[in-house]
């Protein structure tokens, strides 16, 4: 594994795990007022494209990170629509 | 430019612009209660690593997208600390 792969995995792990405290906070408080719906919608759309980009470039850190981020962002978007 | 580069630029433009409505919302409402501080901190850290990864792989869509995302995420983190 090249050194840059480690960097990619570290970046992917951090930006992916970053969504966990946000998901926990929303589920605990059931409040999403300060979160932009457009942000949540655009992030889901964009992360799907990053995932396809990772697949196109056969880039494992990007594929792994964006797959998990997408699941967490779908939860955030669902909660934003559910708990207005 | 390969087709995958267009995909990367589209992904980068969307996930970067996604932070704009969130920044505008925070500046307008001056409320950040529903946003996780840990999310904002971890995203800043992770995007710095993605930026270095993009530089290491000489991947222009990643460099461009993560540079702008970083600026917007720094604003969000600043506001989260400022407007508790």
PDB file of C-alpha atoms in Angstrom, chain B residues 49-79:
ATOM      1  CA  UNK B  49      -6.481  15.090   5.110  1.00  0.00           C
ATOM      2  CA  UNK B  50      -8.591  14.640   1.938  1.00  0.00           C
ATOM      3  CA  UNK B  51      -6.914  17.787   0.593  1.00  0.00           C
ATOM      4  CA  UNK B  52      -3.457  16.321   1.270  1.00  0.00           C
ATOM      5  CA  UNK B  53      -4.602  13.042  -0.311  1.00  0.00           C
ATOM      6  CA  UNK B  54      -5.731  14.926  -3.422  1.00  0.00           C
ATOM      7  CA  UNK B  55      -2.369  16.707  -3.546  1.00  0.00           C
ATOM      8  CA  UNK B  56      -0.506  13.379  -3.106  1.00  0.00           C
ATOM      9  CA  UNK B  57      -2.484  11.827  -5.973  1.00  0.00           C
ATOM     10  CA  UNK B  58      -2.330  15.054  -8.020  1.00  0.00           C
ATOM     11  CA  UNK B  59      -6.109  14.845  -8.352  1.00  0.00           C
ATOM     12  CA  UNK B  60      -7.416  18.259  -9.348  1.00  0.00           C
ATOM     13  CA  UNK B  61     -11.147  17.721  -8.600  1.00  0.00           C
ATOM     14  CA  UNK B  62     -10.246  16.586  -5.065  1.00  0.00           C
ATOM     15  CA  UNK B  63      -7.846  19.501  -4.518  1.00  0.00           C
ATOM     16  CA  UNK B  64     -10.321  22.118  -5.757  1.00  0.00           C
ATOM     17  CA  UNK B  65     -13.358  20.705  -3.939  1.00  0.00           C
ATOM     18  CA  UNK B  66     -11.628  20.119  -0.623  1.00  0.00           C
ATOM     19  CA  UNK B  67      -9.967  23.552  -0.605  1.00  0.00           C
ATOM     20  CA  UNK B  68     -13.297  25.358  -0.888  1.00  0.00           C
ATOM     21  CA  UNK B  69     -15.076  22.915   1.460  1.00  0.00           C
ATOM     22  CA  UNK B  70     -12.385  23.579   4.050  1.00  0.00           C
ATOM     23  CA  UNK B  71     -13.008  27.342   3.982  1.00  0.00           C
ATOM     24  CA  UNK B  72     -16.780  26.821   4.391  1.00  0.00           C
ATOM     25  CA  UNK B  73     -16.297  24.242   7.173  1.00  0.00           C
ATOM     26  CA  UNK B  74     -13.945  26.610   9.005  1.00  0.00           C
ATOM     27  CA  UNK B  75     -16.722  29.231   8.922  1.00  0.00           C
ATOM     28  CA  UNK B  76     -19.227  26.659  10.272  1.00  0.00           C
ATOM     29  CA  UNK B  77     -16.831  25.598  13.061  1.00  0.00           C
ATOM     30  CA  UNK B  78     -16.123  29.247  13.948  1.00  0.00           C
ATOM     31  CA  UNK B  79     -19.870  29.995  14.122  1.00  0.00           C
TER      32      UNK B  79
END
